[in-house]
Coordinates of C-alpha atoms and ligand atoms in Angstrom, one line a residue:
M145 CA -149.0 -41.5 247.5
P146 CA -151.0 -39.5 244.8
D147 CA -149.0 -39.7 241.5
I148 CA -147.5 -43.2 241.7
P149 CA -149.0 -45.7 239.3
N150 CA -151.1 -48.6 240.5
I151 CA -149.4 -52.0 240.4
L152 CA -152.6 -53.8 241.2
S153 CA -156.3 -52.9 240.7
L154 CA -159.2 -55.1 241.8
E155 CA -162.4 -54.1 240.1
S156 CA -165.7 -55.5 241.4
L157 CA -163.8 -58.7 242.1
Q158 CA -166.1 -61.7 243.0
V159 CA -165.4 -65.2 244.2
H160 CA -168.7 -67.2 244.5
F161 CA -168.7 -70.9 245.3
P162 CA -171.8 -72.9 244.3
V163 CA -173.1 -75.2 247.1
Q164 CA -174.4 -78.4 245.7
G165 CA -176.2 -81.1 247.6
G166 CA -175.8 -84.8 246.9
L167 CA -174.8 -86.7 243.8
F168 CA -178.3 -86.2 242.4
D169 CA -177.9 -82.4 242.5
R170 CA -174.5 -82.6 240.9
V171 CA -175.7 -84.8 238.0
L172 CA -178.6 -82.4 237.4
G173 CA -176.2 -79.4 237.8
R174 CA -178.5 -78.1 240.5
T175 CA -177.1 -75.4 242.9
L176 CA -178.6 -75.2 246.4
N177 CA -176.9 -72.0 247.4
V178 CA -174.0 -69.7 246.7
V179 CA -171.2 -68.9 249.1
R180 CA -170.2 -65.2 248.5
A181 CA -166.6 -65.4 249.8
V182 CA -165.7 -62.2 248.0
D183 CA -168.6 -60.1 246.8
G184 CA -167.5 -57.2 244.7
I185 CA -164.2 -55.7 245.9
D186 CA -162.6 -52.5 244.5
L187 CA -159.0 -52.1 245.7
K188 CA -155.9 -50.4 244.2
I189 CA -152.3 -50.8 245.4
Q190 CA -149.7 -48.4 244.2
K191 CA -146.1 -49.4 243.4
G192 CA -144.1 -49.6 246.6
E193 CA -147.3 -49.2 248.8
I194 CA -148.1 -51.3 251.8
V195 CA -151.9 -52.0 252.2
A196 CA -153.2 -54.0 255.1
L197 CA -156.3 -56.1 254.5
V198 CA -158.0 -56.5 257.9
G199 CA -160.9 -58.6 259.0
E200 CA -162.0 -61.5 261.2
S201 CA -161.9 -65.2 260.1
G202 CA -164.5 -65.7 257.5
S203 CA -164.3 -62.2 256.1
G204 CA -162.8 -63.4 252.8
K205 CA -159.4 -61.8 253.1
T206 CA -157.4 -65.0 252.5
T207 CA -159.6 -65.7 249.4
V208 CA -158.6 -62.3 248.1
G209 CA -154.9 -63.1 248.5
R210 CA -155.3 -66.5 246.8
V211 CA -157.1 -64.9 243.8
I212 CA -154.3 -62.3 243.5
S213 CA -151.7 -65.1 243.6
K214 CA -153.7 -67.1 241.0
L215 CA -154.3 -69.9 243.5
A216 CA -158.1 -69.4 243.2
H217 CA -160.2 -68.2 240.3
P218 CA -162.5 -65.2 240.4
T219 CA -166.0 -65.7 239.2
G220 CA -166.5 -62.0 238.3
G221 CA -164.7 -58.7 238.0
R222 CA -161.2 -57.7 236.9
L223 CA -157.8 -58.2 238.4
L224 CA -155.4 -55.8 236.7
F225 CA -151.7 -56.1 237.2
E226 CA -149.5 -53.4 235.7
G227 CA -152.5 -52.6 233.5
Q228 CA -153.1 -56.1 232.2
D229 CA -156.3 -58.0 233.1
M230 CA -155.0 -61.3 234.6
A231 CA -158.4 -62.6 235.9
S232 CA -158.9 -65.0 233.0
V233 CA -155.5 -65.2 231.4
Q234 CA -154.5 -68.7 230.4
S235 CA -151.4 -68.0 228.3
F236 CA -148.4 -69.9 229.7
S237 CA -146.0 -67.1 229.1
A238 CA -148.3 -64.4 230.6
L239 CA -148.9 -66.6 233.7
R240 CA -145.1 -67.3 234.0
R241 CA -144.4 -63.6 234.0
Y242 CA -147.2 -62.9 236.5
R243 CA -145.9 -65.6 238.9
H244 CA -142.5 -64.0 238.6
R245 CA -143.9 -60.5 239.5
V246 CA -146.4 -61.6 242.2
Q247 CA -145.2 -63.7 245.2
M248 CA -147.1 -65.0 248.2
I249 CA -145.9 -65.5 251.8
F250 CA -147.9 -67.9 253.9
Q251 CA -148.6 -68.0 257.6
D252 CA -147.0 -71.4 258.2
A253 CA -143.4 -71.2 257.0
Y254 CA -142.8 -74.8 257.9
Q255 CA -145.5 -76.1 255.6
A256 CA -144.3 -73.8 252.9
L257 CA -140.8 -75.2 252.9
N258 CA -139.8 -78.6 251.4
P259 CA -138.2 -80.4 254.4
R260 CA -135.9 -82.4 252.0
H261 CA -134.4 -79.3 250.3
T262 CA -131.6 -77.1 251.6
V263 CA -132.1 -73.4 252.1
F264 CA -130.1 -72.8 248.9
D265 CA -132.3 -75.1 246.8
I266 CA -135.5 -73.6 248.3
V267 CA -134.5 -70.0 247.4
A268 CA -132.9 -71.1 244.1
E269 CA -136.0 -73.1 243.0
P270 CA -138.1 -70.1 241.6
L271 CA -135.0 -68.7 239.9
R272 CA -134.4 -72.0 238.2
S273 CA -138.0 -72.7 237.2
L274 CA -138.6 -69.2 235.9
R275 CA -135.2 -69.3 234.2
L276 CA -134.1 -66.0 235.6
V277 CA -130.4 -66.8 235.8
E278 CA -128.0 -67.9 233.1
N279 CA -125.4 -69.9 235.2
E280 CA -124.6 -71.2 238.6
A281 CA -122.5 -68.2 239.6
Q282 CA -125.5 -65.9 238.9
L283 CA -127.7 -68.2 240.8
A284 CA -125.5 -68.2 243.9
E285 CA -125.3 -64.4 243.8
R286 CA -129.1 -64.0 243.6
V287 CA -129.6 -66.5 246.4
S288 CA -127.1 -64.7 248.6
E289 CA -128.7 -61.3 247.9
A290 CA -132.1 -62.6 248.8
L291 CA -131.0 -64.2 252.0
T292 CA -129.1 -61.1 253.0
A293 CA -132.2 -58.9 252.3
A294 CA -134.3 -61.3 254.4
G295 CA -131.8 -60.8 257.3
L296 CA -130.0 -64.2 257.1
N297 CA -126.4 -63.2 257.5
P298 CA -123.9 -64.4 256.4
P299 CA -126.0 -66.0 253.7
G300 CA -123.4 -68.8 253.0
G301 CA -123.9 -70.1 256.5
Y302 CA -127.5 -71.0 255.6
F303 CA -126.9 -72.6 252.2
S304 CA -126.7 -76.2 253.3
R305 CA -129.1 -76.1 256.2
F306 CA -132.5 -77.8 256.2
P307 CA -135.8 -76.3 257.4
H308 CA -135.8 -78.4 260.6
E309 CA -132.4 -76.9 261.6
L310 CA -133.9 -73.4 261.6
S311 CA -136.0 -71.5 264.2
G312 CA -139.5 -70.3 263.3
G313 CA -138.3 -66.8 262.5
Q314 CA -135.4 -68.1 260.3
R315 CA -137.8 -70.3 258.4
Q316 CA -140.1 -67.3 257.7
R317 CA -137.0 -65.4 256.5
V318 CA -136.2 -68.2 254.1
V319 CA -139.8 -68.0 252.7
I320 CA -139.4 -64.2 252.3
A321 CA -136.0 -64.7 250.6
G322 CA -137.6 -67.2 248.2
A323 CA -140.3 -64.6 247.3
L324 CA -137.7 -61.8 247.0
A325 CA -135.2 -63.7 244.9
V326 CA -137.3 -63.3 241.8
K327 CA -137.5 -59.5 242.3
P328 CA -141.3 -59.3 242.5
G329 CA -143.4 -56.1 242.1
L330 CA -146.0 -57.3 244.7
I331 CA -145.9 -59.6 247.7
V332 CA -149.1 -60.9 249.2
A333 CA -148.3 -61.8 252.8
D334 CA -151.1 -63.8 254.5
E335 CA -150.7 -63.5 258.3
P336 CA -146.9 -63.8 257.9
V337 CA -146.1 -63.3 261.6
S338 CA -149.1 -64.8 263.4
M339 CA -147.3 -68.1 264.2
L340 CA -144.1 -66.4 265.4
D341 CA -143.1 -65.4 269.0
V342 CA -143.7 -61.8 269.8
S343 CA -140.0 -61.1 270.0
I344 CA -139.4 -62.3 266.4
R345 CA -142.5 -60.6 264.9
A346 CA -141.0 -57.1 265.0
Q347 CA -137.9 -58.3 263.2
I348 CA -139.9 -60.0 260.4
L349 CA -142.1 -56.9 260.1
Q350 CA -139.0 -54.8 259.7
V351 CA -137.8 -57.1 256.9
L352 CA -141.1 -56.6 255.1
V353 CA -140.9 -52.8 255.5
D354 CA -137.3 -52.9 254.2
L355 CA -138.5 -54.7 251.1
R356 CA -140.5 -51.6 250.2
E357 CA -137.7 -49.1 251.2
K358 CA -134.9 -50.9 249.5
H359 CA -136.5 -52.9 246.7
D360 CA -139.7 -50.8 245.9
V361 CA -141.9 -53.9 246.4
A362 CA -145.6 -53.3 247.1
L363 CA -147.1 -55.4 249.9
L364 CA -150.6 -56.6 250.6
F365 CA -150.5 -57.5 254.2
I366 CA -153.4 -59.7 255.3
T367 CA -154.1 -59.8 259.0
H368 CA -156.8 -60.0 261.6
D369 CA -154.6 -57.9 263.9
M370 CA -155.3 -54.1 263.8
P371 CA -152.2 -53.1 265.7
L372 CA -150.0 -54.9 263.2
A373 CA -151.8 -53.2 260.3
W374 CA -151.2 -49.9 262.1
L375 CA -147.5 -50.6 262.5
I376 CA -146.7 -51.6 259.0
A377 CA -149.2 -50.2 256.5
D378 CA -149.7 -47.0 254.5
R379 CA -153.4 -47.7 254.1
I380 CA -155.8 -50.1 255.8
A381 CA -158.8 -51.8 254.0
V382 CA -161.4 -53.4 256.3
L383 CA -163.2 -56.5 254.9
Y384 CA -166.5 -57.8 256.3
L385 CA -168.3 -60.8 254.8
G386 CA -166.7 -60.4 251.4
K387 CA -167.1 -56.6 251.1
L388 CA -164.7 -53.7 251.8
V389 CA -166.6 -51.7 254.4
E390 CA -163.9 -49.0 255.0
I391 CA -160.6 -47.9 253.5
G392 CA -158.3 -45.1 254.2
S393 CA -154.9 -44.0 255.4
V394 CA -153.5 -45.9 258.4
D395 CA -154.1 -42.8 260.7
E396 CA -157.6 -42.2 259.4
I397 CA -158.7 -45.8 259.9
T398 CA -156.9 -46.2 263.3
F399 CA -157.8 -42.8 264.9
N400 CA -160.9 -41.7 263.0
P401 CA -162.7 -44.9 262.0
R402 CA -166.2 -44.2 260.7
H403 CA -167.7 -47.7 260.2
P404 CA -169.0 -49.4 263.4
Y405 CA -167.2 -52.6 262.4
T406 CA -163.9 -50.9 262.2
V407 CA -164.6 -49.1 265.5
A408 CA -165.3 -52.5 267.1
L409 CA -162.1 -54.1 265.7
R410 CA -160.1 -51.1 266.9
N411 CA -161.7 -51.0 270.3
A412 CA -160.9 -54.7 270.7
T413 CA -157.2 -53.9 270.6
P414 CA -155.8 -52.5 273.9
Q415 CA -152.5 -51.3 272.2
I416 CA -154.3 -48.6 270.3
H417 CA -157.4 -48.2 272.3
G418 CA -156.1 -45.4 274.5
E419 CA -155.5 -42.7 271.9
G420 CA -158.6 -41.3 270.1
A421 CA -160.7 -44.3 271.0
R422 CA -164.5 -44.1 270.7
A423 CA -166.1 -45.6 273.7
D424 CA -169.6 -45.1 272.4
L425 CA -169.9 -48.6 270.9
P426 CA -170.0 -51.9 272.8
A427 CA -167.7 -54.8 272.0
L428 CA -168.4 -56.7 268.7
P429 CA -171.1 -59.3 269.4
G430 CA -171.2 -62.8 267.8
E431 CA -169.1 -64.0 264.8
V432 CA -169.0 -63.3 261.1
P433 CA -172.0 -65.2 259.7
S434 CA -171.6 -67.8 256.9
A435 CA -171.0 -66.3 253.4
A436 CA -173.8 -68.6 252.2
H437 CA -176.3 -66.4 254.2
V438 CA -175.4 -62.8 253.5
P439 CA -178.1 -60.6 255.1
K440 CA -180.1 -58.2 252.9
G441 CA -179.3 -54.5 253.2
C442 CA -176.1 -53.7 255.1
R443 CA -174.4 -57.1 255.7
F444 CA -173.2 -55.9 259.1
H445 CA -176.7 -55.0 260.4
P446 CA -177.3 -58.2 262.5
R447 CA -174.3 -57.3 264.6
C448 CA -174.4 -53.5 264.5
P449 CA -175.6 -51.7 267.6
L450 CA -176.4 -48.6 265.6
A451 CA -178.5 -50.2 262.9
V452 CA -181.6 -48.3 261.8
D453 CA -184.5 -49.6 259.6
R454 CA -182.8 -48.5 256.4
C455 CA -179.8 -50.7 257.1
K456 CA -182.0 -53.8 256.9
T457 CA -183.2 -53.1 253.3
E458 CA -180.5 -51.0 251.5
E459 CA -176.9 -51.9 251.2
P460 CA -174.7 -48.7 251.8
P461 CA -172.2 -48.0 249.0
P462 CA -168.7 -46.7 249.9
M463 CA -169.0 -43.0 250.7
E464 CA -166.2 -40.5 250.9
V465 CA -165.9 -39.4 254.6
G466 CA -162.5 -37.7 254.5
P467 CA -159.4 -37.4 252.3
Q468 CA -159.1 -40.7 250.5
H469 CA -161.2 -42.2 253.3
H470 CA -164.3 -44.2 252.3
S471 CA -166.8 -45.9 254.5
A472 CA -169.8 -48.0 253.6
C473 CA -172.2 -47.0 256.4
W474 CA -175.4 -44.9 256.2
L475 CA -174.3 -43.1 259.3
A476 CA -170.7 -42.4 258.4
K477 CA -171.2 -39.1 256.6
Ligands
SF4_997 FE1 -174.5 -50.3 261.1 FE2 -176.4 -49.4 259.5 FE3 -173.9 -48.5 259.3 FE4 -174.5 -50.9 258.5 S1 -175.2 -49.0 257.6 S2 -172.8 -50.3 259.8 S3 -176.0 -51.5 260.0 S4 -175.3 -48.2 261.0

C-alpha cells in the first residue's frame, strides 16, 4: 500500500514504569528499577490498512494498544494521529476528537458491556457523549447502521436486548457496533476473538475485514496467534520484550521469517507449519523474561539457539532484509 497516507505513526514510543520499594522509597522519590514495557517502537499504519501486532504474553502488545487508545501514557516518543502528535495532548476538544476517531475493542466483550444497558443504549452512548447526532431519529439510524455492519440483523430485533440475553459472538458484535457507530479512522482490537468459540471466530474476523472494505477503517489487530494474523492482516509486526523485532508483509513474515523469534512463533503453529516452514530451529524455550530485567545486547539472546558473542553485547537495529521487510537480528541479512 505505497501511496496511501499514514493514519497513525509511532516514533520511538516508550512506556517505562518506575518500580519503587516501600513507603520510604516513595517518600524519598527513590526508584529501584524500571519496567520497560514498551522500549522504543516505530510503527506506521496506513489508512484502511490492517496491521497485526503479534507476541507472547509480556511482550508489551497490550500496552501499545492502551497507549494508542489513550488509556495509558507514553513516557517517551511520539504518537502521531493524522499528522498531529497526540502523546501529550491535554486539550479537551483535541482529546474528544481523538476518542471519536480511535476506538478500542477488548478481548472480553461481557466486561466491556454495561449489563444494565440495552444494546441500543450501549451503541448509542458514544454517539450521545460525543454529540455526533442532532436528534433521536438520526441516533436510531446510526445505531441501526452500526448493528447491521456488525452483522446483527435485523438491527431492531436487538435494540431492547440486554448483554446477558446474547451469545458471546453477539456480544462481541455489539462491542464492534459501538466502536463503528462513531465512524472511526482506526480500531485497536486487542485479542478480539480469543474468548470466542472457533465456529464464531471466523464470522467476527470477517466483520473486522469488512470494516476495512466497506468503511475504510484501519485496524491494529493485537494477538498472540500467528495463524489469525496471517488470515486477517496486510502486515505483521512482531514484538518481543517491548521492541519490534520483525515487520513486513503478511506473506514475508509468515513464509520467509528472518528473525529466530518469528520463526519459533511460526513453527509453533501447526496450521501454517507445513508450507515453507524452517525446521532448522528448535521450539521456543522458556518464557518472555520480566521487562524489569531486559538483557544487554539482543534482548532475545538468552532464548535464542543461534546467539553468537556479538548478540550478548550489541543490540541489533532493524535491518532491511527484503521489500518493506525489516528484521532486528545480526544474522538476518
Ligand atoms: Fe538470536 Fe543474535 Fe539474532 Fe538476537 S541477534 S535473534 S540473539 S542470532
